[in-house]
N, CA, C and O atoms as a DFTB+ gen file, in Angstrom:
256 C
 N C O
     1  1      13.912      -5.683     -23.037
     2  2      15.129      -5.727     -22.156
     3  2      14.666      -4.696     -21.007
     4  3      14.073      -3.627     -21.152
     5  1      15.139      -5.366     -19.739
     6  2      15.031      -4.721     -18.357
     7  2      15.896      -3.687     -17.964
     8  3      17.105      -3.906     -18.049
     9  1      15.569      -2.783     -17.620
    10  2      16.778      -1.577     -17.081
    11  2      17.203      -2.140     -16.062
    12  3      16.553      -2.564     -15.107
    13  1      18.906      -2.169     -16.334
    14  2      19.919      -2.659     -15.347
    15  2      19.848      -1.558     -14.248
    16  3      19.752      -0.359     -14.508
    17  1      19.904      -2.080     -13.003
    18  2      20.196      -0.967     -11.759
    19  2      20.993      -1.525     -10.851
    20  3      21.072      -2.752     -10.795
    21  1      21.704      -0.720     -10.001
    22  2      22.790      -0.943      -9.007
    23  2      21.535      -1.211      -7.763
    24  3      20.548      -0.526      -7.497
    25  1      21.937      -2.245      -7.273
    26  2      20.867      -2.506      -5.968
    27  2      21.429      -2.047      -4.560
    28  3      20.742      -2.040      -3.538
    29  1      23.097      -1.569      -4.641
    30  2      23.579      -1.035      -3.609
    31  2      22.815       0.460      -3.449
    32  3      22.125       0.841      -2.503
    33  1      23.179       1.209      -4.734
    34  2      22.371       2.354      -5.024
    35  2      20.808       2.446      -4.736
    36  3      20.281       3.548      -4.579
    37  1      20.353       1.704      -4.695
    38  2      18.825       1.410      -5.250
    39  2      18.598       1.632      -3.208
    40  3      17.966       2.463      -2.556
    41  1      19.463       0.439      -2.797
    42  2      19.006       0.923      -1.337
    43  2      19.235       1.881      -0.612
    44  3      18.415       2.260       0.224
    45  1      20.509       2.510      -0.814
    46  2      21.135       3.520      -0.482
    47  2      19.582       4.875      -0.434
    48  3      19.193       5.479       0.566
    49  1      19.029       4.976      -1.844
    50  2      17.982       5.874      -2.322
    51  2      16.662       5.815      -1.443
    52  3      16.066       6.743      -0.896
    53  1      16.365       4.400      -1.464
    54  2      15.162       3.844      -0.561
    55  2      15.724       4.480       1.105
    56  3      14.977       5.217       1.749
    57  1      16.766       4.170       1.505
    58  2      17.145       4.574       3.113
    59  2      17.061       6.081       3.119
    60  3      16.392       6.729       3.924
    61  1      17.757       6.550       2.202
    62  2      17.639       8.229       2.047
    63  2      16.007       8.862       2.164
    64  3      15.482       9.608       2.991
    65  1      15.631       8.366       1.256
    66  2      13.686       9.166       1.350
    67  2      13.187       8.570       2.705
    68  3      12.552       9.264       3.499
    69  1      13.499       7.237       2.947
    70  2      12.504       7.148       4.116
    71  2      13.285       7.745       5.637
    72  3      12.571       7.803       6.638
    73  1      14.494       8.096       5.718
    74  2      15.237       9.100       6.543
    75  2      14.905      10.637       6.492
    76  3      15.010      11.478       7.385
    77  1      14.376      10.793       4.892
    78  2      13.764      12.253       4.851
    79  2      12.465      12.526       5.416
    80  3      12.164      13.414       6.214
    81  1      11.511      11.362       4.726
    82  2      10.154      11.287       5.664
    83  2      10.057      11.696       7.109
    84  3       9.440      12.687       7.500
    85  1      10.739      10.825       7.892
    86  2      11.021      10.643       9.517
    87  2      11.439      11.988       9.799
    88  3      10.983      12.429      10.854
    89  1      12.236      12.818       9.098
    90  2      12.861      14.001       9.474
    91  2      11.616      15.049       9.119
    92  3      11.385      15.979       9.892
    93  1      10.954      14.887       8.111
    94  2       9.664      16.099       7.939
    95  2       8.396      15.743       8.728
    96  3       7.394      16.428       8.936
    97  1       8.688      14.538       9.099
    98  2       7.214      14.226      10.011
    99  2       7.926      14.898      11.374
   100  3       7.196      15.644      12.026
   101  1       9.471      14.663      11.915
   102  2      10.017      15.397      13.073
   103  2       9.820      16.942      13.520
   104  3       9.533      17.397      14.627
   105  1      10.098      17.672      12.145
   106  2      10.022      18.692      11.938
   107  2       8.487      19.605      12.196
   108  3       8.433      20.785      12.541
   109  1       7.274      18.672      11.917
   110  2       6.111      18.973      11.965
   111  2       5.651      18.955      13.377
   112  3       5.196      19.948      13.944
   113  1       5.778      17.871      13.882
   114  2       5.715      17.606      15.232
   115  2       6.669      18.313      16.241
   116  3       6.153      18.389      17.355
   117  1       7.925      18.855      16.160
   118  2       8.751      19.112      17.430
   119  2       8.861      20.333      16.636
   120  3       8.774      21.124      17.574
   121  1       8.962      20.920      15.818
   122  2       9.421      22.384      15.293
   123  2       8.763      23.105      15.598
   124  3       9.535      24.020      15.885
   125  1       7.774      23.462      15.790
   126  2       6.787      24.556      16.068
   127  2       7.603      25.199      17.468
   128  3       7.938      24.486      18.414
   129  1       7.840      26.640      17.398
   130  2       8.101      26.936      18.864
   131  2       6.695      26.877      19.917
   132  3       5.575      26.492      19.582
   133  1       7.097      27.350      21.209
   134  2       6.019      27.062      22.433
   135  2       4.706      27.698      21.845
   136  3       3.619      27.198      21.554
   137  1       5.169      28.903      21.780
   138  2       3.838      29.540      21.566
   139  2       2.996      28.898      20.685
   140  3       2.000      28.383      21.194
   141  1       3.141      28.797      19.482
   142  2       2.468      28.338      18.313
   143  2       2.076      26.873      18.616
   144  3       1.309      26.338      17.816
   145  1       2.617      25.996      19.929
   146  2       2.365      24.697      20.271
   147  2       1.149      25.230      21.307
   148  3       0.082      24.623      21.206
   149  1       1.219      26.197      22.184
   150  2       0.581      26.552      23.332
   151  2      -0.992      27.002      22.633
   152  3      -2.044      26.856      23.256
   153  1      -0.914      27.519      21.352
   154  2      -2.035      28.182      20.869
   155  2      -2.875      26.900      20.156
   156  3      -4.065      26.882      20.469
   157  1      -2.529      26.058      19.440
   158  2      -3.027      25.102      18.951
   159  2      -3.417      24.279      20.031
   160  3      -4.427      23.610      19.817
   161  1      -2.966      24.175      20.958
   162  2      -3.752      23.422      22.191
   163  2      -4.599      24.043      22.480
   164  3      -5.778      23.690      22.477
   165  1      -4.087      25.283      22.844
   166  2      -5.938      26.381      23.653
   167  2      -7.153      26.203      22.394
   168  3      -8.353      26.167      22.667
   169  1      -6.632      26.103      21.031
   170  2      -7.862      26.272      20.194
   171  2      -8.564      24.868      20.189
   172  3      -9.751      24.610      19.991
   173  1      -7.453      23.982      20.474
   174  2      -8.355      22.484      20.250
   175  2      -9.074      22.601      21.171
   176  3     -10.261      22.788      20.901
   177  1      -8.735      22.550      22.372
   178  2      -9.672      22.664      24.005
   179  2     -10.765      23.534      23.771
   180  3     -11.814      23.074      24.224
   181  1     -10.870      24.599      23.236
   182  2     -12.072      25.476      23.035
   183  2     -12.843      24.800      22.063
   184  3     -13.961      24.448      22.438
   185  1     -12.494      24.520      20.836
   186  2     -13.423      23.649      20.145
   187  2     -13.767      22.460      20.870
   188  3     -14.932      22.217      20.558
   189  1     -13.296      21.475      21.788
   190  2     -13.603      20.430      21.925
   191  2     -14.573      21.038      23.134
   192  3     -15.530      20.272      23.248
   193  1     -14.669      22.171      24.101
   194  2     -15.294      22.524      25.032
   195  2     -16.933      22.895      24.451
   196  3     -18.040      22.501      24.816
   197  1     -16.435      23.935      23.272
   198  2     -17.794      24.323      22.216
   199  2     -18.240      22.996      21.629
   200  3     -19.453      23.046      21.428
   201  1     -17.823      22.063      21.349
   202  2     -18.485      20.705      20.896
   203  2     -19.232      19.617      22.157
   204  3     -20.206      18.900      21.928
   205  1     -18.654      19.692      23.233
   206  2     -19.515      19.321      24.205
   207  2     -20.482      19.915      24.970
   208  3     -21.395      19.368      25.588
   209  1     -20.113      21.501      24.848
   210  2     -21.564      22.025      25.179
   211  2     -22.744      22.140      24.303
   212  3     -23.747      22.664      24.788
   213  1     -22.771      21.722      23.065
   214  2     -23.956      21.146      22.276
   215  2     -24.025      19.953      22.509
   216  3     -24.544      19.473      21.501
   217  1     -23.801      19.066      23.302
   218  2     -24.327      17.782      23.751
   219  2     -25.235      17.547      24.541
   220  3     -25.253      17.810      25.743
   221  1     -26.146      16.972      23.829
   222  2     -27.230      16.351      24.722
   223  2     -27.115      15.799      25.736
   224  3     -26.297      14.880      25.706
   225  1     -27.921      16.082      27.263
   226  2     -27.533      15.328      28.187
   227  2     -28.481      14.266      28.324
   228  3     -28.991      14.340      29.442
   229  1     -28.824      13.536      27.815
   230  2     -29.756      12.284      27.870
   231  2     -28.843      11.156      26.719
   232  3     -29.070       9.966      26.500
   233  1     -27.679      12.130      26.082
   234  2     -27.134      11.146      25.358
   235  2     -27.686      10.829      23.959
   236  3     -27.018      10.215      23.127
   237  1     -28.809      11.229      23.759
   238  2     -29.964      11.029      22.725
   239  2     -30.339       9.509      22.400
   240  3     -30.459       8.904      21.335
   241  1     -30.482       9.123      23.773
   242  2     -31.155       7.663      23.538
   243  2     -32.901       7.650      23.474
   244  3     -33.487       8.108      24.454
   245  1     -33.396       7.328      22.766
   246  2     -34.861       7.755      22.900
   247  2     -35.650       6.342      23.641
   248  3     -36.809       5.988      23.426
   249  1     -34.648       5.671      24.567
   250  2     -35.477       4.686      25.512
   251  2     -35.066       5.362      26.784
   252  3     -35.706       4.871      27.714
   253  1     -34.297       6.241      27.158
   254  2     -34.177       6.831      28.532
   255  2     -35.296       7.758      28.694
   256  3     -35.432       8.383      29.746
């Protein structure tokens, strides 16, 4: 026999879970202090610059 569930309660539970997930994403995105955000941007920029410095000039094409 199947378990009887209250559909109204199940909908509210699903909506609450979605809301909590969105809140967690927003905390991760917007919750960091400006200093931490600036530091992360600087680290990403430095990593991108180091990667670009190791790139070959001809792009690795054998035909060029």
